[in-house]
Amino acid sequence: MNFKKKTRIAIVILALFALLLPSLSLADTAPKTLQAVFSEMQLVINGQESTKITPIVYKDRTYLPVRYFSEKLGYKVDWDETTSTIFVTSTPEEISKNIPIMDTGKWAPATLNRLQKFIDENGIKSPNYDPKHKPYAVFDWDQTCIFNDTQEELFRYQIKNLVFNMTPEEFATAIRYDVPKDDFSSEYNNLEGQPVNIEKIGADLDERYKFLYDNYISLKDKDAAKLAKIQETEEFKDFQAKLAYLYEAIGGTFSANVSYPWVLYLFTGMTTQEAQALTEESNDVALGEKIEYYTLTSSSKLPGKAGVVTGEYKRGLRIAPEMSNLMNVLRGNGIDVYICSASLEDVVEVFAGLPKYGYNVPAENVIGMRLEKDTDGKFKTEYKKDYPQTQQEGKTAAIQQILVSKYGYGPAFVAGDSQGDYNMATDFEETQLVLIINRVRKLSDKITILAQKAIESLNDPNAKYVLQGRNENYGLFIPQESTIRYGNKEAELIRSN
């Protein structure tokens, strides 16, 4: 290289040209002595010659001024002295060339327009956008970002395939943990009309699990043929139906504070990696299954203390491409995306994060239920100490603990589908827009309050609450606010009772 002019710099203080040397750590604020060379040269950007510049040559590398180079490429540069951070942001003109916008998909038109308006007003396209105070969005996961419930689907997949890492004694502890001894609600009486409680059904499950443990679960050389053989036994039939029933009975009788962590205790003895591998298996199977309800009835040959019980359950999961697109567009517009779910955090990370599912949410942006772990990194039958259950009021508490403490303010956008999301949708004054996936919930469900507000503001370009309908027979969005409930053909906007 021929230098027209060389000036040897004997001493250069890092603070004087921090903006010129991005390869140096700004965290190290101690002055450094460097020998560098100033050199005049011509810079050509996209075929256009710029004015002559004077970069620094250091250790055979040429360093251009961040501000000069960035602004020539159409970016705005800001310097935050308090954090020693350089912010390079696209100018409105440059943004308009590359900024992602939402796909039409099967969104209700008014909902789509309101979402795009929110993005335009809060994202990097807005002249008021501040990268130092980024807006963020919080999504519920199950029945919001996907159709049906990944945790519940995994629970029944785990039972069907007998994937447990517990001894019979550990299993007995897990199924009873924090469950009141009262009789379950009358709707969960056995087929003879007799009440059931945890002691009765727990005794039956202990006996069945011991049989299954000895004959399959504890084996080192398990295979598909052995699983199929054990699944033909009356013990398996009784175990599958009664354990599935128990979760529903606990949830239908006692509070969510009991039922939501209860289903997680069946991961006792597993590592995160084992639970996540099982989750991926369950997801992939469920995504290929028909959306339907099915019935499990316990063995009449082994009635046990609980008697014969039965229950109806959902089968199948679906990805919502409109929701994955919304998440990706928000991120592309400089709006951070988080999930706050009542499912186990490690379980949601799989569905939300693996590229094959399309949501692209990093693990650190997933907030969910947590369990304690032992010294070997295996889950324990114990909820995480000093951490809220991420359902109902607990979602607000978790957002405050994790996100408000980070950003200093609440979410600008919230998406949910049930009363478990009501609090996070209403507790933050910074929230500008709430998307409600319309499940046509009962009037007793608090999310219906917000659904009613959305109905009252239909087509309002500044509505705070918006609805999105689905066809539950297929698990897909439909381009309207009303929903076709499973088994029905007609769409409903809201229930009358």
Coordinates of C-alpha atoms in Angstrom, one line a residue:
M1 CA 0.0 0.0 0.0
N2 CA 1.3 3.4 -0.9
F3 CA 0.7 6.0 1.7
K4 CA 0.6 9.6 0.7
K5 CA 1.0 10.7 4.2
K6 CA 2.1 8.8 7.3
T7 CA 1.9 9.9 10.8
R8 CA 3.3 7.6 13.5
I9 CA 1.2 7.9 16.7
A10 CA 3.4 7.2 19.7
I11 CA 0.7 7.2 22.3
V12 CA -3.0 6.7 21.7
I13 CA -5.5 6.7 24.6
L14 CA -8.3 4.1 24.0
A15 CA -11.0 6.5 25.2
L16 CA -10.1 8.9 22.5
F17 CA -10.9 6.6 19.6
A18 CA -13.2 3.9 21.1
L19 CA -15.6 4.5 18.3
L20 CA -12.8 3.8 15.8
L21 CA -11.6 0.4 17.0
P22 CA -14.5 -2.0 17.4
S23 CA -12.2 -5.0 17.9
L24 CA -11.1 -3.6 21.3
S25 CA -13.1 -4.4 24.4
L26 CA -14.9 -1.4 25.7
A27 CA -15.3 -3.1 29.1
D28 CA -11.6 -2.6 29.6
T29 CA -11.4 1.1 30.3
A30 CA -7.7 1.3 31.3
P31 CA -5.6 3.4 28.9
K32 CA -3.5 1.5 26.4
T33 CA -0.4 2.5 24.4
L34 CA -0.6 1.6 20.7
Q35 CA 1.4 2.3 17.6
A36 CA -0.8 2.9 14.6
V37 CA -0.7 4.7 11.2
F38 CA -3.0 7.2 9.8
S39 CA -3.6 6.8 6.0
E40 CA -5.5 8.8 3.4
M41 CA -7.5 6.7 1.0
Q42 CA -10.6 6.8 -1.2
L43 CA -13.8 4.9 -0.2
V44 CA -16.3 3.8 -2.9
I45 CA -19.7 2.6 -1.7
N46 CA -22.1 1.1 -4.2
G47 CA -20.1 2.6 -7.0
Q48 CA -20.2 6.1 -5.5
E49 CA -17.0 7.8 -4.5
S50 CA -17.0 9.4 -1.2
T51 CA -14.7 12.1 0.1
K52 CA -11.2 11.1 1.1
I53 CA -11.0 9.5 4.6
T54 CA -8.2 8.9 7.0
P55 CA -8.6 5.5 8.6
I56 CA -6.2 3.9 11.1
V57 CA -3.9 1.0 10.1
Y58 CA -3.1 -1.2 13.1
K59 CA -1.5 -4.6 12.9
D60 CA -2.1 -4.8 9.1
R61 CA -5.8 -4.1 9.6
T62 CA -7.5 -0.9 8.5
Y63 CA -10.1 0.6 10.9
L64 CA -12.8 2.9 9.6
P65 CA -14.6 5.4 11.8
V66 CA -17.9 3.8 12.8
R67 CA -20.0 7.0 12.4
Y68 CA -18.6 7.9 9.0
F69 CA -18.9 4.4 7.5
S70 CA -22.3 3.7 9.0
E71 CA -23.9 7.0 8.0
K72 CA -22.6 6.5 4.4
L73 CA -24.5 3.2 4.4
G74 CA -27.7 4.9 5.6
Y75 CA -27.5 4.2 9.3
K76 CA -27.8 6.4 12.3
V77 CA -25.1 6.2 15.0
D78 CA -25.6 7.0 18.7
W79 CA -23.1 6.8 21.6
D80 CA -24.2 6.0 25.1
E81 CA -21.4 7.3 27.3
T82 CA -22.9 5.7 30.5
T83 CA -22.7 2.2 29.2
S84 CA -19.9 2.7 26.6
T85 CA -22.3 1.3 23.9
I86 CA -22.5 2.2 20.2
F87 CA -26.0 2.0 18.7
V88 CA -26.2 1.7 14.9
T89 CA -29.7 2.0 13.7
S90 CA -31.2 2.1 10.2
T91 CA -32.6 5.5 9.1
P92 CA -36.3 5.6 8.2
E93 CA -35.3 5.7 4.5
E94 CA -33.1 2.6 4.8
I95 CA -35.6 0.8 7.0
S96 CA -38.4 1.2 4.5
K97 CA -36.4 -0.9 2.0
N98 CA -35.9 -3.9 4.2
I99 CA -38.4 -3.9 7.0
P100 CA -40.5 -7.0 7.3
I101 CA -44.3 -6.6 7.3
M102 CA -46.9 -9.1 8.3
D103 CA -48.2 -11.8 6.0
T104 CA -51.9 -11.7 5.4
G105 CA -52.3 -15.3 6.2
K106 CA -55.7 -16.1 7.7
W107 CA -55.8 -13.1 10.0
A108 CA -59.0 -11.3 10.6
P109 CA -58.5 -8.2 8.4
A110 CA -59.1 -5.7 11.2
T111 CA -56.9 -7.6 13.6
L112 CA -54.1 -7.7 11.0
N113 CA -54.4 -4.0 10.3
R114 CA -54.2 -3.2 14.0
L115 CA -51.2 -5.4 14.6
Q116 CA -49.3 -3.8 11.6
K117 CA -50.2 -0.3 12.9
F118 CA -48.8 -1.3 16.3
I119 CA -45.6 -2.5 14.7
D120 CA -45.2 0.6 12.5
E121 CA -45.7 2.9 15.5
N122 CA -43.4 1.1 17.9
G123 CA -40.8 -0.6 15.7
I124 CA -37.6 0.8 14.0
K125 CA -39.7 2.4 11.3
S126 CA -41.0 4.9 13.8
P127 CA -39.1 8.1 14.3
N128 CA -39.6 7.7 18.0
Y129 CA -37.9 4.3 18.2
D130 CA -35.2 4.2 20.7
P131 CA -32.8 1.2 20.7
K132 CA -31.8 2.0 24.2
H133 CA -35.5 1.5 25.3
K134 CA -36.7 -1.2 23.1
P135 CA -40.4 -2.2 23.3
Y136 CA -41.1 -5.9 23.9
A137 CA -43.9 -8.3 23.5
V138 CA -45.0 -11.2 25.7
F139 CA -46.9 -14.2 24.3
D140 CA -48.7 -17.1 26.1
W141 CA -47.7 -20.4 24.4
D142 CA -50.3 -23.1 24.6
Q143 CA -53.5 -22.4 22.7
T144 CA -52.1 -19.0 21.7
C145 CA -49.0 -19.6 19.6
I146 CA -49.9 -23.2 18.9
F147 CA -53.2 -25.1 18.7
N148 CA -53.8 -27.2 21.8
D149 CA -51.4 -27.8 24.7
T150 CA -47.9 -29.1 24.4
Q151 CA -47.5 -29.9 28.1
E152 CA -50.7 -31.9 28.2
E153 CA -50.0 -33.7 25.0
L154 CA -46.5 -34.6 26.4
F155 CA -48.1 -35.8 29.6
R156 CA -50.3 -38.4 27.8
Y157 CA -47.5 -39.3 25.4
Q158 CA -45.2 -40.0 28.4
I159 CA -47.9 -42.3 29.9
K160 CA -48.6 -44.1 26.7
N161 CA -44.9 -44.8 26.2
L162 CA -44.1 -45.4 29.9
V163 CA -41.2 -42.9 29.9
F164 CA -40.5 -42.4 33.6
N165 CA -37.2 -42.2 35.6
M166 CA -38.7 -42.9 39.0
T167 CA -38.7 -45.8 41.3
P168 CA -42.1 -47.0 42.6
E169 CA -41.4 -45.1 45.8
E170 CA -40.6 -41.9 44.0
F171 CA -43.6 -42.3 41.8
A172 CA -45.9 -42.7 44.8
T173 CA -44.5 -39.4 46.3
A174 CA -44.8 -37.5 43.0
I175 CA -48.5 -38.3 42.4
R176 CA -49.5 -37.3 45.9
Y177 CA -47.3 -34.2 46.3
D178 CA -49.4 -31.2 47.6
V179 CA -52.7 -32.9 46.5
P180 CA -55.5 -32.4 49.2
K181 CA -57.1 -35.6 50.5
D182 CA -60.6 -34.4 49.9
D183 CA -62.9 -36.2 47.5
F184 CA -62.7 -34.9 43.9
S185 CA -65.7 -33.0 42.5
S186 CA -68.8 -35.1 41.8
E187 CA -68.2 -34.9 38.1
Y188 CA -65.2 -37.1 38.6
N189 CA -67.1 -39.8 40.4
N190 CA -66.4 -43.3 39.1
L191 CA -68.8 -45.1 36.8
E192 CA -70.7 -46.4 39.8
G193 CA -71.2 -42.8 41.0
Q194 CA -68.9 -43.2 44.0
P195 CA -66.5 -40.4 44.9
V196 CA -62.8 -40.7 44.3
N197 CA -59.8 -39.1 46.1
I198 CA -56.1 -39.2 45.9
E199 CA -55.8 -42.0 48.5
K200 CA -58.1 -44.4 46.5
I201 CA -56.6 -43.8 43.1
G202 CA -53.1 -43.4 44.4
A203 CA -53.3 -46.9 45.8
D204 CA -54.3 -48.3 42.4
L205 CA -51.6 -46.3 40.6
D206 CA -48.9 -47.5 43.0
E207 CA -49.8 -51.1 42.3
R208 CA -50.0 -50.6 38.5
Y209 CA -46.7 -48.7 38.4
K210 CA -44.9 -51.4 40.4
F211 CA -46.0 -54.0 37.8
L212 CA -45.0 -51.8 34.9
Y213 CA -41.7 -50.8 36.5
D214 CA -40.7 -54.4 37.1
N215 CA -41.8 -55.6 33.7
Y216 CA -40.8 -52.7 31.4
I217 CA -39.8 -49.3 32.9
S218 CA -36.7 -50.6 34.7
L219 CA -35.5 -52.7 31.8
K220 CA -32.2 -51.8 30.2
D221 CA -33.0 -53.2 26.8
K222 CA -36.4 -51.7 26.1
D223 CA -37.7 -51.8 22.5
A224 CA -40.9 -51.3 20.6
A225 CA -41.9 -54.9 20.7
K226 CA -41.7 -55.0 24.5
L227 CA -43.6 -51.8 24.8
A228 CA -46.4 -53.1 22.6
K229 CA -46.6 -56.2 24.7
I230 CA -46.9 -54.4 28.0
Q231 CA -49.5 -52.0 26.5
E232 CA -51.7 -55.0 25.9
T233 CA -51.9 -55.8 29.7
E234 CA -54.8 -54.8 31.9
E235 CA -52.3 -53.2 34.3
F236 CA -51.2 -50.8 31.5
K237 CA -54.8 -50.0 30.5
D238 CA -55.7 -49.2 34.1
F239 CA -52.6 -47.2 34.7
Q240 CA -53.0 -45.1 31.5
A241 CA -56.6 -44.2 32.1
K242 CA -56.3 -43.5 35.8
L243 CA -53.2 -41.3 35.6
A244 CA -54.7 -39.3 32.8
Y245 CA -57.9 -39.0 34.8
L246 CA -56.1 -37.9 37.9
Y247 CA -54.6 -34.8 36.3
E248 CA -58.1 -33.8 35.1
A249 CA -59.7 -34.5 38.5
I250 CA -57.0 -32.5 40.4
G251 CA -57.4 -29.5 38.0
G252 CA -61.2 -29.7 38.0
T253 CA -61.4 -29.9 41.8
F254 CA -58.6 -27.9 43.3
S255 CA -56.8 -24.7 42.2
A256 CA -54.4 -24.3 39.3
N257 CA -51.7 -23.9 42.0
V258 CA -52.0 -27.6 42.7
S259 CA -52.6 -29.0 39.2
Y260 CA -50.2 -27.0 37.1
P261 CA -47.0 -28.1 39.0
W262 CA -48.4 -31.6 39.7
V263 CA -48.1 -32.7 36.1
L264 CA -44.5 -31.5 36.1
Y265 CA -43.5 -33.8 38.9
L266 CA -43.7 -36.8 36.6
F267 CA -40.3 -35.6 35.2
T268 CA -38.7 -36.4 38.5
G269 CA -35.4 -38.1 37.9
M270 CA -35.0 -36.8 34.3
T271 CA -32.4 -34.3 33.1
T272 CA -33.3 -31.3 31.0
Q273 CA -31.9 -33.0 28.0
E274 CA -34.0 -36.1 28.5
A275 CA -37.2 -34.1 29.1
Q276 CA -36.5 -32.0 26.0
A277 CA -35.8 -35.0 23.8
L278 CA -39.1 -36.5 24.9
T279 CA -40.8 -33.2 24.2
E280 CA -39.6 -33.2 20.6
E281 CA -40.8 -36.7 20.1
S282 CA -44.2 -35.9 21.5
N283 CA -44.5 -32.7 19.4
D284 CA -43.6 -34.4 16.2
V285 CA -46.1 -37.2 16.7
A286 CA -48.9 -34.9 17.8
L287 CA -48.3 -32.6 14.8
G288 CA -49.0 -35.5 12.5
E289 CA -52.1 -36.7 14.3
K290 CA -55.8 -35.9 13.6
I291 CA -57.4 -33.2 15.7
E292 CA -59.9 -35.1 17.8
Y293 CA -61.1 -36.2 21.2
Y294 CA -60.7 -39.7 22.5
T295 CA -61.8 -41.6 25.6
L296 CA -59.7 -43.6 28.1
T297 CA -61.5 -45.9 30.5
S298 CA -59.7 -47.9 33.2
S299 CA -59.8 -51.6 33.4
S300 CA -63.1 -53.2 34.6
K301 CA -61.0 -56.3 35.5
L302 CA -58.8 -54.3 37.9
P303 CA -61.2 -51.8 39.5
G304 CA -59.1 -51.4 42.6
K305 CA -60.1 -48.9 45.3
A306 CA -61.1 -46.1 42.9
G307 CA -63.3 -48.2 40.8
V308 CA -63.6 -47.8 37.0
V309 CA -63.0 -44.2 35.8
T310 CA -63.2 -42.6 32.4
G311 CA -62.2 -39.3 30.7
E312 CA -62.2 -37.6 27.4
Y313 CA -59.0 -36.0 26.1
K314 CA -57.7 -33.9 23.2
R315 CA -55.3 -35.3 20.6
G316 CA -53.1 -33.4 18.1
L317 CA -51.1 -30.2 17.9
R318 CA -50.8 -27.6 15.2
I319 CA -48.3 -24.8 14.4
A320 CA -49.9 -21.4 13.9
P321 CA -47.9 -19.9 10.9
E322 CA -49.6 -16.6 11.5
M323 CA -48.2 -16.4 15.0
S324 CA -44.7 -17.5 14.0
N325 CA -44.8 -14.8 11.3
L326 CA -45.9 -12.2 13.8
M327 CA -43.1 -13.1 16.2
N328 CA -40.5 -12.9 13.4
V329 CA -41.9 -9.6 12.1
L330 CA -41.8 -8.1 15.6
R331 CA -38.2 -9.1 16.0
G332 CA -37.4 -7.8 12.5
N333 CA -38.8 -4.5 13.6
G334 CA -36.7 -4.2 16.7
I335 CA -39.3 -5.4 19.2
D336 CA -38.1 -8.1 21.5
V337 CA -40.2 -11.2 21.8
Y338 CA -40.8 -13.3 24.9
I339 CA -43.0 -16.2 25.9
C340 CA -44.6 -16.6 29.4
S341 CA -46.2 -20.0 29.7
A342 CA -47.8 -22.2 32.4
S343 CA -46.0 -25.2 30.9
L344 CA -42.5 -26.3 32.0
E345 CA -40.0 -23.8 30.7
D346 CA -37.7 -26.5 29.4
V347 CA -40.6 -28.0 27.4
V348 CA -41.7 -24.8 25.8
E349 CA -38.1 -24.0 24.8
V350 CA -38.2 -27.0 22.4
F351 CA -41.2 -26.0 20.5
A352 CA -40.4 -22.3 20.6
G353 CA -36.8 -22.5 19.7
L354 CA -36.1 -25.4 17.3
P355 CA -35.8 -23.9 13.8
K356 CA -38.0 -26.6 12.3
Y357 CA -41.1 -25.3 14.1
G358 CA -40.5 -21.7 12.8
Y359 CA -40.9 -19.6 15.9
N360 CA -37.2 -18.9 16.5
V361 CA -37.5 -17.8 20.1
P362 CA -34.2 -18.2 22.0
A363 CA -34.3 -20.2 25.2
E364 CA -33.4 -17.2 27.3
N365 CA -36.6 -15.5 26.1
V366 CA -38.8 -18.3 27.4
I367 CA -40.4 -17.9 30.8
G368 CA -42.2 -20.9 32.3
M369 CA -42.8 -23.1 35.2
R370 CA -39.6 -24.4 36.9
L371 CA -38.6 -27.3 39.1
E372 CA -35.8 -27.7 41.5
K373 CA -32.9 -30.0 40.4
D374 CA -30.6 -32.3 42.4
T375 CA -26.8 -32.2 42.3
D376 CA -26.8 -34.3 39.2
G377 CA -29.0 -31.9 37.3
K378 CA -32.1 -34.1 37.5
F379 CA -35.6 -32.7 38.2
K380 CA -37.0 -33.1 41.7
T381 CA -40.5 -33.4 43.0
E382 CA -40.4 -29.8 44.1
Y383 CA -41.3 -26.5 42.6
K384 CA -38.6 -23.9 42.2
K385 CA -38.1 -21.9 45.4
D386 CA -38.7 -18.1 45.3
Y387 CA -40.0 -18.3 41.8
P388 CA -43.7 -17.7 40.9
Q389 CA -45.9 -20.2 39.2
T390 CA -46.3 -18.7 35.7
Q391 CA -50.1 -18.8 35.6
Q392 CA -52.7 -16.1 36.3
E393 CA -51.2 -13.6 38.8
G394 CA -47.9 -15.5 38.7
K395 CA -47.4 -14.5 35.1
T396 CA -47.4 -10.8 36.1
A397 CA -45.0 -11.6 39.0
A398 CA -42.6 -13.5 36.6
I399 CA -42.7 -10.6 34.1
Q400 CA -42.0 -8.1 36.8
Q401 CA -39.2 -10.2 38.3
I402 CA -37.5 -11.0 35.0
L403 CA -38.5 -8.4 32.3
V404 CA -39.5 -5.3 34.2
S405 CA -36.3 -5.5 36.2
K406 CA -34.3 -5.7 32.9
Y407 CA -36.2 -3.1 30.9
G408 CA -37.6 -0.8 33.5
Y409 CA -41.1 -1.0 32.1
G410 CA -43.8 -3.5 31.1
P411 CA -44.6 -5.1 27.8
A412 CA -46.1 -3.0 24.9
F413 CA -47.9 -6.1 23.5
V414 CA -49.4 -9.2 25.1
A415 CA -51.1 -12.2 23.5
G416 CA -53.2 -14.8 25.3
D417 CA -56.3 -17.0 25.2
S418 CA -57.7 -17.7 28.7
Q419 CA -58.0 -16.3 32.2
G420 CA -54.5 -17.6 32.9
D421 CA -53.4 -14.7 30.7
Y422 CA -55.8 -12.0 32.0
N423 CA -53.5 -10.6 34.6
M424 CA -50.5 -10.1 32.3
A425 CA -52.8 -8.6 29.8
T426 CA -54.2 -6.0 32.2
D427 CA -51.6 -5.3 34.9
F428 CA -49.1 -3.2 32.9
E429 CA -49.9 0.4 32.0
E430 CA -47.4 0.3 29.2
T431 CA -49.4 -2.3 27.3
Q432 CA -50.8 -0.8 24.1
L433 CA -52.3 -3.8 22.4
V434 CA -53.6 -7.2 23.5
L435 CA -54.3 -10.0 21.0
I436 CA -56.9 -12.6 22.2
I437 CA -57.1 -15.9 20.5
N438 CA -60.9 -16.4 20.6
R439 CA -61.7 -19.8 22.2
V440 CA -65.3 -18.7 22.9
R441 CA -64.7 -19.2 26.6
K442 CA -67.4 -19.4 29.2
L443 CA -68.5 -16.0 30.6
S444 CA -67.0 -17.0 33.9
D445 CA -63.5 -17.0 32.3
K446 CA -62.0 -13.6 32.8
I447 CA -60.6 -13.5 29.3
T448 CA -64.2 -13.0 28.2
I449 CA -64.1 -9.6 29.7
L450 CA -61.3 -8.6 27.3
A451 CA -63.0 -10.4 24.4
Q452 CA -66.1 -8.3 25.0
K453 CA -64.0 -5.1 24.9
A454 CA -62.5 -6.3 21.6
I455 CA -66.0 -6.9 20.2
E456 CA -67.0 -3.4 21.2
S457 CA -64.0 -1.9 19.4
L458 CA -64.1 -4.0 16.2
N459 CA -62.6 -2.0 13.3
D460 CA -61.3 0.7 15.6
P461 CA -57.8 1.4 14.2
N462 CA -56.6 2.2 17.8
A463 CA -58.3 -0.7 19.6
K464 CA -56.5 -2.0 22.6
Y465 CA -58.0 -5.4 22.4
V466 CA -58.3 -7.5 19.2
L467 CA -59.7 -10.9 18.5
Q468 CA -58.6 -13.7 16.2
G469 CA -60.8 -16.7 15.3
R470 CA -59.9 -20.3 14.6
N471 CA -61.5 -23.4 13.2
E472 CA -61.0 -25.9 16.1
N473 CA -61.9 -28.9 13.9
Y474 CA -58.6 -28.3 12.1
G475 CA -56.6 -26.2 14.5
L476 CA -56.2 -23.4 12.0
F477 CA -56.8 -19.6 11.9
I478 CA -59.8 -18.4 9.9
P479 CA -60.0 -14.8 8.6
Q480 CA -62.5 -13.5 11.1
E481 CA -62.8 -12.8 14.8
S482 CA -65.3 -15.6 15.4
T483 CA -64.3 -19.2 16.1
I484 CA -65.8 -22.5 15.0
R485 CA -65.6 -24.7 18.1
Y486 CA -64.7 -28.3 17.8
G487 CA -67.5 -30.4 16.6
N488 CA -69.5 -27.4 15.3
K489 CA -69.9 -25.9 11.8
E490 CA -71.0 -22.4 12.7
A491 CA -68.7 -19.7 14.0
E492 CA -69.4 -17.9 17.3
L493 CA -68.1 -14.6 18.4
I494 CA -69.0 -14.9 22.1
R495 CA -71.1 -17.2 24.3
S496 CA -74.5 -16.3 25.5
N497 CA -74.0 -18.0 28.9

